[in-house]
XYZ file of C-alpha atoms in Angstrom:
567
model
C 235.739 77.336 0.962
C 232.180 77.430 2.347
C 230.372 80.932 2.442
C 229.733 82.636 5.299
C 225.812 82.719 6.421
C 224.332 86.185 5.634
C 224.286 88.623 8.642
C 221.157 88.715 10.399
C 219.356 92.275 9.448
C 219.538 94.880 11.703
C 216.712 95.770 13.915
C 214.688 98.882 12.415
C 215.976 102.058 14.451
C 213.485 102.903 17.700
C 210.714 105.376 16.744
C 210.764 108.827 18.394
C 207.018 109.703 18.821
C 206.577 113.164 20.342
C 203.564 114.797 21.357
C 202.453 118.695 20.926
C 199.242 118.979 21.671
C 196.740 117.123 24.491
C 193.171 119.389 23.165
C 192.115 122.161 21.345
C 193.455 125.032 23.078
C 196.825 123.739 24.300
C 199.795 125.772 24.493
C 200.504 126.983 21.370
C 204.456 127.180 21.046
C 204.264 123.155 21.840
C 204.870 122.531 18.160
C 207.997 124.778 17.691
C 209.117 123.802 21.442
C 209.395 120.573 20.264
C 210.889 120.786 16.900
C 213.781 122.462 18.799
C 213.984 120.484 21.565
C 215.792 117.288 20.757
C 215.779 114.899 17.842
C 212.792 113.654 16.496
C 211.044 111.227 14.125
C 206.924 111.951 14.378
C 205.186 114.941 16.261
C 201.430 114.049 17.291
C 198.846 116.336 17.960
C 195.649 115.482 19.576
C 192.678 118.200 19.474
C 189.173 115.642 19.640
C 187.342 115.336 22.683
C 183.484 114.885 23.026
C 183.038 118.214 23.626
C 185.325 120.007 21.082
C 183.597 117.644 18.623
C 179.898 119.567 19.578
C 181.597 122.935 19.326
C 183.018 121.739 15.694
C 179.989 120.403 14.877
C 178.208 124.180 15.958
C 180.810 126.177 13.746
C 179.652 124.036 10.721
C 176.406 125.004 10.892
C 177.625 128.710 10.765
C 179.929 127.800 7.863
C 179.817 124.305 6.155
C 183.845 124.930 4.935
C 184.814 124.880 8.717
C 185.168 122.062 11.029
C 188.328 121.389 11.870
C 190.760 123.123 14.141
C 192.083 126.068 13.317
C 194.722 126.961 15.479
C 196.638 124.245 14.264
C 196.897 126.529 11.035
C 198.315 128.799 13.240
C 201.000 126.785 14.891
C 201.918 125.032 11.628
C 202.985 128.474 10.023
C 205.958 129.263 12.457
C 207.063 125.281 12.025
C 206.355 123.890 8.973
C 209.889 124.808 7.818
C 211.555 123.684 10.728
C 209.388 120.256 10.704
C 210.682 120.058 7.220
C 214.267 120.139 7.632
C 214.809 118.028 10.671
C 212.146 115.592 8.966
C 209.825 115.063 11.134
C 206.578 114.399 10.028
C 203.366 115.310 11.542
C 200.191 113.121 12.583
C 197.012 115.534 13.622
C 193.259 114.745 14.140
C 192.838 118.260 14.139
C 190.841 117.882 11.119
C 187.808 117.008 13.589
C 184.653 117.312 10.599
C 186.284 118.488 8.214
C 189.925 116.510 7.125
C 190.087 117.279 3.767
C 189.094 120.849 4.104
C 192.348 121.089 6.929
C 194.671 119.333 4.360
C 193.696 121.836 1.438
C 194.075 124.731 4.341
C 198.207 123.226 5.024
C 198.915 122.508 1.239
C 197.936 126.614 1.008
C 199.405 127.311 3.599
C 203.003 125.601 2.440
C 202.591 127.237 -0.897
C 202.224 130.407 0.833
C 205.384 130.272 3.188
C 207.561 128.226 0.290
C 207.199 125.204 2.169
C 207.121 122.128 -0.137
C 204.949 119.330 1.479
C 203.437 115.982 0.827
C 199.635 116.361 2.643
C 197.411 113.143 3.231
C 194.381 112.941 4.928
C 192.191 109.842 6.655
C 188.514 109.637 5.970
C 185.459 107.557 6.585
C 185.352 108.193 10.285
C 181.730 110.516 9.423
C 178.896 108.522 9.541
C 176.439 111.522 10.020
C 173.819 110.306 7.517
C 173.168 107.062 9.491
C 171.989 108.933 12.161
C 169.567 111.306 11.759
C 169.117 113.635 14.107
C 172.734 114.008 15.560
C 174.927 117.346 14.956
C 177.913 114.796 14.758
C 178.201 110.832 14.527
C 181.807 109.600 13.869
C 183.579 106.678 13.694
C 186.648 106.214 15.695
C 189.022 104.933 13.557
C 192.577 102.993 13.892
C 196.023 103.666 12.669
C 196.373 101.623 9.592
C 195.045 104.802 7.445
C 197.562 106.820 8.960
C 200.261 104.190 8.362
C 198.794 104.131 4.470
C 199.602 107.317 4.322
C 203.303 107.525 5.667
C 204.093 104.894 3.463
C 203.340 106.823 0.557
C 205.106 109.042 1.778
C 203.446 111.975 3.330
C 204.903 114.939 5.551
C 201.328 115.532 7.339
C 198.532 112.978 8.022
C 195.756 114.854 8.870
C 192.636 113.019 10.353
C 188.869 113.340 11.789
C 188.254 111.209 14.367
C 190.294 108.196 14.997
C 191.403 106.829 18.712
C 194.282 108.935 20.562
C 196.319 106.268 20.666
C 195.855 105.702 16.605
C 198.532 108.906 16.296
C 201.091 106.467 17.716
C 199.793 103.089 15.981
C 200.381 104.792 12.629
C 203.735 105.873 12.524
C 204.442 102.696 14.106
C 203.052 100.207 12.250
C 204.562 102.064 9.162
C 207.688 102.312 10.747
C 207.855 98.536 11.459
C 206.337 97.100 9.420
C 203.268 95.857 11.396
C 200.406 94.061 10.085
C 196.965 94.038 11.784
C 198.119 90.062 13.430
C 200.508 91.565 15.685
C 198.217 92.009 18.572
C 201.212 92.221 21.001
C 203.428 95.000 19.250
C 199.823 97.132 18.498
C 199.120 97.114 21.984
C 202.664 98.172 22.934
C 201.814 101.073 20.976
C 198.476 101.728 21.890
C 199.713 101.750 25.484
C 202.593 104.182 24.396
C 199.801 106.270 22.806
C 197.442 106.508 25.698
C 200.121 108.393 27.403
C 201.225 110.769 25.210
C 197.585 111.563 24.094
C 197.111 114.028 26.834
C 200.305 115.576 26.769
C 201.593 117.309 29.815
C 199.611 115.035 31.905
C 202.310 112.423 31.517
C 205.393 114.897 32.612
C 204.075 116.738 35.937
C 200.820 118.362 34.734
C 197.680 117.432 36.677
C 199.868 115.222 38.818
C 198.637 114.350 42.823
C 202.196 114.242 43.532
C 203.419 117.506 41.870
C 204.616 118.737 44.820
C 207.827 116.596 43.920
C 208.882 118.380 41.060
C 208.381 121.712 39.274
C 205.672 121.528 37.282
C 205.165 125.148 36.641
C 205.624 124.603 32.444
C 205.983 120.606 31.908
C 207.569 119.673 28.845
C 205.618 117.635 26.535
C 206.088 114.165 26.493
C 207.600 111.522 23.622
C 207.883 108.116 23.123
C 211.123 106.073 22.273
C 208.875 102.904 20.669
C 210.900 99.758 19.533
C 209.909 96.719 17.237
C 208.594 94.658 19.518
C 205.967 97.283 20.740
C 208.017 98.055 24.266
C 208.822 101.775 24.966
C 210.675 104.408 27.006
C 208.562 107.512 28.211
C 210.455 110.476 28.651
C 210.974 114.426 27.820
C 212.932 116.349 26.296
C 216.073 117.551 28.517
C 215.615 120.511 30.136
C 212.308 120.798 30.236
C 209.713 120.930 33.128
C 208.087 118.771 34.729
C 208.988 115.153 35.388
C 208.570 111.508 34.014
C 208.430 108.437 36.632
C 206.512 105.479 37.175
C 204.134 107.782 39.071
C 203.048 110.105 36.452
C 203.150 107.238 33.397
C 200.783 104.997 36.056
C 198.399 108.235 36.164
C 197.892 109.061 32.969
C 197.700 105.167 32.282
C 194.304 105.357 34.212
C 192.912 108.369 32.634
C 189.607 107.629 31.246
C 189.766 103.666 31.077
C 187.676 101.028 32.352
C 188.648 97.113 33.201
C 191.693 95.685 32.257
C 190.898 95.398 28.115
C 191.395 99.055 26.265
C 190.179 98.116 23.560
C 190.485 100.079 20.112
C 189.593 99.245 16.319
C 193.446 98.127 15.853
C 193.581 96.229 18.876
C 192.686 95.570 22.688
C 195.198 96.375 24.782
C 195.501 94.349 28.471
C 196.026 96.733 30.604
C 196.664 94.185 33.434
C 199.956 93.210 31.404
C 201.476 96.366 31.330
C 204.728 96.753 33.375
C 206.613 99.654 34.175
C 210.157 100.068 35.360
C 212.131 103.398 35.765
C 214.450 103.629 33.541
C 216.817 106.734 34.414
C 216.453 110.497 35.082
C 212.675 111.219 33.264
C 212.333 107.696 31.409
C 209.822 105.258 32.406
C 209.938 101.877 29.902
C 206.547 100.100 29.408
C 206.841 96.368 28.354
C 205.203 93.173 28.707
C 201.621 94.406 27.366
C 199.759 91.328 25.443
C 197.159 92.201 23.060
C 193.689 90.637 21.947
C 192.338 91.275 18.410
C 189.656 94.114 18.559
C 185.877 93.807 19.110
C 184.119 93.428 15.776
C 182.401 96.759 15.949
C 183.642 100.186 16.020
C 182.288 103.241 18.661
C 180.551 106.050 17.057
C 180.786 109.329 19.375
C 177.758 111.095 18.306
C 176.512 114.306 20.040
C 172.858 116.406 19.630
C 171.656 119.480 20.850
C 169.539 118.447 23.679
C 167.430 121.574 24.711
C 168.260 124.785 26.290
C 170.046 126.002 29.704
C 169.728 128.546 31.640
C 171.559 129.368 35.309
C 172.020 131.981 38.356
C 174.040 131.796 41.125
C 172.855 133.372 44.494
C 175.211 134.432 46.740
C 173.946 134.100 50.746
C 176.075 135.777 52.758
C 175.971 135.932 56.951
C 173.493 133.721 59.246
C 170.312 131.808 58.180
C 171.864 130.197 54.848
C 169.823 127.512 54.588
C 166.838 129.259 55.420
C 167.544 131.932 52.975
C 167.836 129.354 50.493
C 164.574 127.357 51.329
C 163.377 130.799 50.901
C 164.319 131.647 46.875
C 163.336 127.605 46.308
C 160.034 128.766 47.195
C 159.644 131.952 45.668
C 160.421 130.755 42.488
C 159.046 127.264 42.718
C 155.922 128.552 40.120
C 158.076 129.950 37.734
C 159.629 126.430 37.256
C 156.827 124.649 36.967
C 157.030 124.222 33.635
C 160.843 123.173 33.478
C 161.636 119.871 32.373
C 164.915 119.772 34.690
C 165.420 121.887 37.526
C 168.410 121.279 39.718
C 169.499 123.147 43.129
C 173.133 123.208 44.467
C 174.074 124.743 48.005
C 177.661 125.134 48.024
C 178.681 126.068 51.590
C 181.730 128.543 50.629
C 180.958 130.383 53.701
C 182.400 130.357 57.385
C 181.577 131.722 60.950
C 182.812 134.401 61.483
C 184.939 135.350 58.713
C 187.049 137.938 58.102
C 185.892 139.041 54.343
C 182.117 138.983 52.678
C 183.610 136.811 50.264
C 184.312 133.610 52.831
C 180.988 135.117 54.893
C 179.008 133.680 51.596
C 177.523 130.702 50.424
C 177.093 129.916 46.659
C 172.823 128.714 45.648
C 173.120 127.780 41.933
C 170.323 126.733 39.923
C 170.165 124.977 36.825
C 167.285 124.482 34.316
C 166.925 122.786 31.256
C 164.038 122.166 28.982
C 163.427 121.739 25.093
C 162.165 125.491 24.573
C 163.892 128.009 25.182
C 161.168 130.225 26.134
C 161.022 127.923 29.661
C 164.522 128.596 30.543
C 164.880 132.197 29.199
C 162.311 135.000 29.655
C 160.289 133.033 31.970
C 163.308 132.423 34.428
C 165.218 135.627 34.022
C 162.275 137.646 34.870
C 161.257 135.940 37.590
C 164.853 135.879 39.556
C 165.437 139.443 38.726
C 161.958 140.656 40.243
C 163.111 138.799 43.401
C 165.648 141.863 43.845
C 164.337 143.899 46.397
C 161.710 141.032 47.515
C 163.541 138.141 48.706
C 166.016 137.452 51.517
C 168.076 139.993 53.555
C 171.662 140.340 50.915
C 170.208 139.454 47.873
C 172.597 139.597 44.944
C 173.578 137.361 41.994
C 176.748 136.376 40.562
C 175.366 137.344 36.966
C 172.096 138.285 35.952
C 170.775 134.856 34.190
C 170.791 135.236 29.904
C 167.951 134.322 27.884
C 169.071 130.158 27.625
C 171.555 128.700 25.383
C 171.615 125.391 23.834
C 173.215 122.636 25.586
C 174.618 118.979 24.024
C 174.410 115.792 24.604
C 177.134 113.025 24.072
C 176.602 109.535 23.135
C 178.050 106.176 22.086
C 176.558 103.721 19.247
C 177.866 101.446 17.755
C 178.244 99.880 13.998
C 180.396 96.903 12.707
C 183.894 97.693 10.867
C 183.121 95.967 7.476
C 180.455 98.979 7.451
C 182.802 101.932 7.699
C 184.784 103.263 4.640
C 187.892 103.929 6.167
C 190.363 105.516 3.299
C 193.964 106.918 3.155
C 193.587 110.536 0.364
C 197.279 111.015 -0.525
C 198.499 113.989 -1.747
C 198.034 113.134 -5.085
C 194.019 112.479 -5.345
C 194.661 108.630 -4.685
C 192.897 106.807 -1.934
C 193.586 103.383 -0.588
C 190.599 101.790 1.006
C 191.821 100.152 4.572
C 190.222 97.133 5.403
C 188.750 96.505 8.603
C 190.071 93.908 10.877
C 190.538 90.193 9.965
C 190.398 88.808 13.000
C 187.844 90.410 16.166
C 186.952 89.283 19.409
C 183.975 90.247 21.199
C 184.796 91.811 24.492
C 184.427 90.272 27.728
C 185.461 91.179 31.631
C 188.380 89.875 32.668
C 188.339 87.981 36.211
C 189.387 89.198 38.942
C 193.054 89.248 39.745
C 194.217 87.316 43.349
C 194.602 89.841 45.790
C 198.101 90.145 47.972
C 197.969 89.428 51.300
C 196.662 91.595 53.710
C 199.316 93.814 55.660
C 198.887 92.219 59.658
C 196.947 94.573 62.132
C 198.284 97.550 63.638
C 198.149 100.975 65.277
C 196.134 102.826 62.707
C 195.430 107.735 62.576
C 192.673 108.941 60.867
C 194.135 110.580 57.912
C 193.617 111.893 53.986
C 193.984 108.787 51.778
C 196.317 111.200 49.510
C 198.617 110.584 51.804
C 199.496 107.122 50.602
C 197.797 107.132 46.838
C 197.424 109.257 44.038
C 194.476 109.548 41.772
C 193.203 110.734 38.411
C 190.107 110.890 37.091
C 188.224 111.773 33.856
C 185.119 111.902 31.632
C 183.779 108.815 29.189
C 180.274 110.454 28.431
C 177.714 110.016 31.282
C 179.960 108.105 33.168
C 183.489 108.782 34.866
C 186.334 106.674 36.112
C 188.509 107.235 39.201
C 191.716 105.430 39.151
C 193.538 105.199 42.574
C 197.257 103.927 42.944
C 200.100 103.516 44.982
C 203.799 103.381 45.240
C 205.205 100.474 47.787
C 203.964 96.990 47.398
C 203.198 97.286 51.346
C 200.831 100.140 50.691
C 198.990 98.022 47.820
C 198.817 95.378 50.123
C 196.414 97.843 51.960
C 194.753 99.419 49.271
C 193.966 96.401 47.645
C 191.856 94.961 50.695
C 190.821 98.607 52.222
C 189.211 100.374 49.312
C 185.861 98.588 48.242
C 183.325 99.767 46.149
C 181.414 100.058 49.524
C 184.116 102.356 50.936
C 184.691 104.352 47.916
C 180.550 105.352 47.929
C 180.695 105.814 51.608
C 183.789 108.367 51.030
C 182.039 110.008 48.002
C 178.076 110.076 48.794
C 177.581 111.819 45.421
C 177.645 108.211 44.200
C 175.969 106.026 46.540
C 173.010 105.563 44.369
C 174.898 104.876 41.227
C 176.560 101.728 39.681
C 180.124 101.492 40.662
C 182.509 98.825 39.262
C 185.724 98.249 40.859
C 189.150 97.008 38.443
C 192.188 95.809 39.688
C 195.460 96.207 38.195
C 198.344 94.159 40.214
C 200.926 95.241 38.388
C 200.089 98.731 38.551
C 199.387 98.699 41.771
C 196.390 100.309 41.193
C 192.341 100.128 41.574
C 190.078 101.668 38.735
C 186.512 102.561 39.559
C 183.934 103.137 36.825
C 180.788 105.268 37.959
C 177.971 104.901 35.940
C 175.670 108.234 35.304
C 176.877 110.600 37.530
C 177.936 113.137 34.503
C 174.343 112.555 33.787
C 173.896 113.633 29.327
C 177.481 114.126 29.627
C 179.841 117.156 29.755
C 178.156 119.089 27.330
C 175.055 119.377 29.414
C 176.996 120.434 32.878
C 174.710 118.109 34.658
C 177.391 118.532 37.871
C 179.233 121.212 39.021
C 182.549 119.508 38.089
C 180.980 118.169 34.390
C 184.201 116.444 33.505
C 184.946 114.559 36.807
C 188.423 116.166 36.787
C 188.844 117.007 40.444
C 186.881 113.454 41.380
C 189.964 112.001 42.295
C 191.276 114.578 44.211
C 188.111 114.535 45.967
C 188.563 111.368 47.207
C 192.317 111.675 48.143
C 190.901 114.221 50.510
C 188.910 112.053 52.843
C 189.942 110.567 55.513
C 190.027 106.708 56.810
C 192.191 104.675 58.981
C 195.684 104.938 57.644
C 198.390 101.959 59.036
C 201.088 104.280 60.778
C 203.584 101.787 59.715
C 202.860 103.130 56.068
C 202.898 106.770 57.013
């Protein structure tokens, strides 16, 4: 009697990625919120951002054990017995400068509340010594020390600075079984990662649309990821907020470029990417194709940069702009010497009004230079002795400081071969990780075919947030907009009305600058890149919104020719 063929073997069980934390400072009952909440395999916790890596880098100087985020202590000590019995295992960058000092801080920590634990840690990412000079120069590193490290069997991977998304590559290419070839599954995952990464900003929070749900307290966001790298979005029931194609297509967008994301793992296409609602609060992402990764890795450094100093004059009643021409001039010798000066008139201030506060306009001056002594004494003295000299109302919002020191943020560059990325287990062992095998330098991807226009037709001037939502973000100097919409007829429009010409002629602020316009078909959606208009970056506040947060909201408020037929 012949045999009967071996069963196939069962597809490894989906992944459930959840997130708890989107920066340093996010709410801090996340992690026990979402131990409790539903079943889990991985929590993720994201704390890096340019600027938390400047103010990590500043605590080091005032004490070389520190460096890494310490609230994440804090959260850990209500949860790491929970974590432990419903085995779930933690991925953090929270160890920012310092990951080995943050994994000796949990394994005392677990001794302390009887908590046995397996604690691993990535390294290699700091690459300070190459570059003199900088407060802080690190690599950003993939997910295949992570995944080292969960297949040795840690509890908690702590890392310094890897890519967002390389919390969710990890787990997953441990889980799996991935190897660095499969381009398609990694950029499933990097995809899946790019949402979660900010947390609440994939359920409801920071949404143009939240008016359609209450967002008061979004839940934080997981990630049902399966073997072939295709995933279902969704939340925890019960919990605020909302997930729909909407809120995964914003976050999506959130500080990204063209239509390759690419990453040390990977490059995702971004122009692949498909989403379909799935049910009540899941949105599942398939179809993304993947590229091997450029042959070099980023290096976010950041430097102090000089110092800052600021005061805001408040103009209240008639003659604001003369009032202002007037302080520009009175002070205009005691900046001489300034190596930046910038003036802002905010018009805050109506006819009429009913309170001082809406009778006032806002004057706010900025100036940096490399001494201190420039922005300090020599401008603080000089706006104060305007007091009883200067135009009718004079008052400031605070009395300007003495300066303080200011960053800057920047990008270099290095190959992989050149970075010593290593998985420390728990046990003192490390396991080099070698860089990519295969690489492929980056290049633009050509423009997609545009639909068809939608025909002519009766037209009202209206707010384009009335047909698209927006989000927009921070990638040093630079910041990206990314515009979308929810009907094929209203891409149809979108795709033909909003030009790079239009978009500088709604937003002035950057008519001078280099704007690049991405389209996404499949998203439905238009990403513009603006060169320079964060100036150093958000360190040095160079505009009044420093992290282009509210750019996209900006532009949803202007108004051009709307089709009725779409309204």
């Amino acid at each position: 009697m012949t045999p009967s063929p071996p069963s196939p073997p069962s597809p490894p069980s989906p992944l459930r990625i959840g997130n708890f934390s989107g920066f340093y400072g996010d709410r801090a009952d996340a992690l026990h919120e979402m131990l409790t909440g539903g079943e889990l395999d991985v929590l993720t916790g994201d704390y890096l951002a340019e600027l938390t890596m400047l103010i990590l880098g500043r605590d080091r100087l005032k004490d070389p054990s520190a460096g890494y985020a310490r609230t994440f202590l804090r959260q850990l000590e209500e949860s790491l017995g929970l974590a432990r019995e419903r085995g779930v295992r933690i991925v953090t960058n929270a160890g920012g400068l310092n990951p080995a000092g943050l994994a000796d801080a949990v394994r005392k920590l677990a001794d302390r509340v009887g908590v046995p634990v397996r604690v691993a840690h990535v390294e290699g990412d700091d690459l300070g010594p190459r570059f003199p000079g900088s407060l802080t120069a690190h690599a950003y590193l993939g997910g295949f020390g992570i995944a080292a490290c969960l297949r040795e069997g840690a509890d908690i991977v702590v890392t310094g600075r890897v890519t967002d998304a390389a919390l969710v590559t990890g787990p997953a290419a441990a889980h799996f079984g991935w190897t660095p070839h499969d381009h398609d599954r990694l950029a499933g995952a990097v995809v899946a990662g790019h949402v979660l990464e900010c947390g609440t900003q994939a359920t409801g929070g920071n949404y143009a649309f939240f008016r359609e749900a209450d967002v008061r307290r979004p839940g934080f966001p997981l990630a049902e990821l399966y073997a072939d790298g295709s995933s279902v979005i969704t939340k925890h029931p019960g919990t605020g907020g909302l997930v729909d194609v909407g809120t995964v297509t914003a976050q999506l967008l959130y500080e990204t470029t063209g239509a390759r994301y690419a990453g040390p793992d990977v490059t995702a296409r971004l122009d692949t990417v498909r989403l379909t609602q799935d049910g009540p609060d899941r949105v599942r992402i398939d179809g993304v194709r993947g590229e091997a990764p450029p042959p070099t890795l980023k290096v976010g450094r950041s430097r102090i940069g000089g110092f800052r100093n600021e005061v805001v004059f408040v103009l209240t009643g008639l003659d604001v702009e003369a009032k202002a021409e007037l302080v520009r001039e009175q002070l205009a010798g005691s900046l001489a010497k300034a190596a930046d000066v910038r003036w802002d008139l905010v018009r805050t201030d109506r006819p009429d009004a009913d309170t001082e506060e809406t009778a006032s306009a806002l004057l706010r001056l900025v100036v940096r230079d490399p001494e201190q002594a420039v922005v300090g004494r020599a401008l603080s003295g000089a706006a104060v002795e305007l007091a009883l000299g200067s135009y009718p109302g004079f008052h400031v919002l605070a009395p300007p400081g003495k300066g303080a020191p200011y960053g800057v943020c920047e990008a270099a560059y290095v190959p992989q071969d050149e970075v010593a990325h290593t998985a420390v287990l728990d046990d003192g062992r490390r396991i080099p990780v070698p860089p990519a095998a295969d690489t492929l330098v980056l290049e633009d991807v050509a423009s997609p075919e545009l639909p068809e226009p939608l025909p002519p037709g009766p037209v009202r001037g209206a707010p384009l947030g009335l047909l698209a939502g927006a989000r927009s973000g921070d990638k040093g100097g630079d910041a990206n907009v990314g515009v979308w919409v929810r009907t094929d007829q209203a891409w149809r429009w979108l795709a033909h009305t909003l030009t790079v010409d239009r978009f500088r002629e709604l937003l002035p602020e950057t008519a001078e600058l280099k704007v690049t316009r991405h389209v996404l078909p499949h998203l439905r959606a238009l990403n513009f890149v603006v060169e320079g208009v964060l100036g150093a970056g958000v360190a040095a506040q160079h505009r009044f919104d420093p992290q282009a947060k509210a750019l996209g909201e900006w532009l949803r408020s202007r108004h051009l020719d709307l089709p009725e037929a779409l309204l």
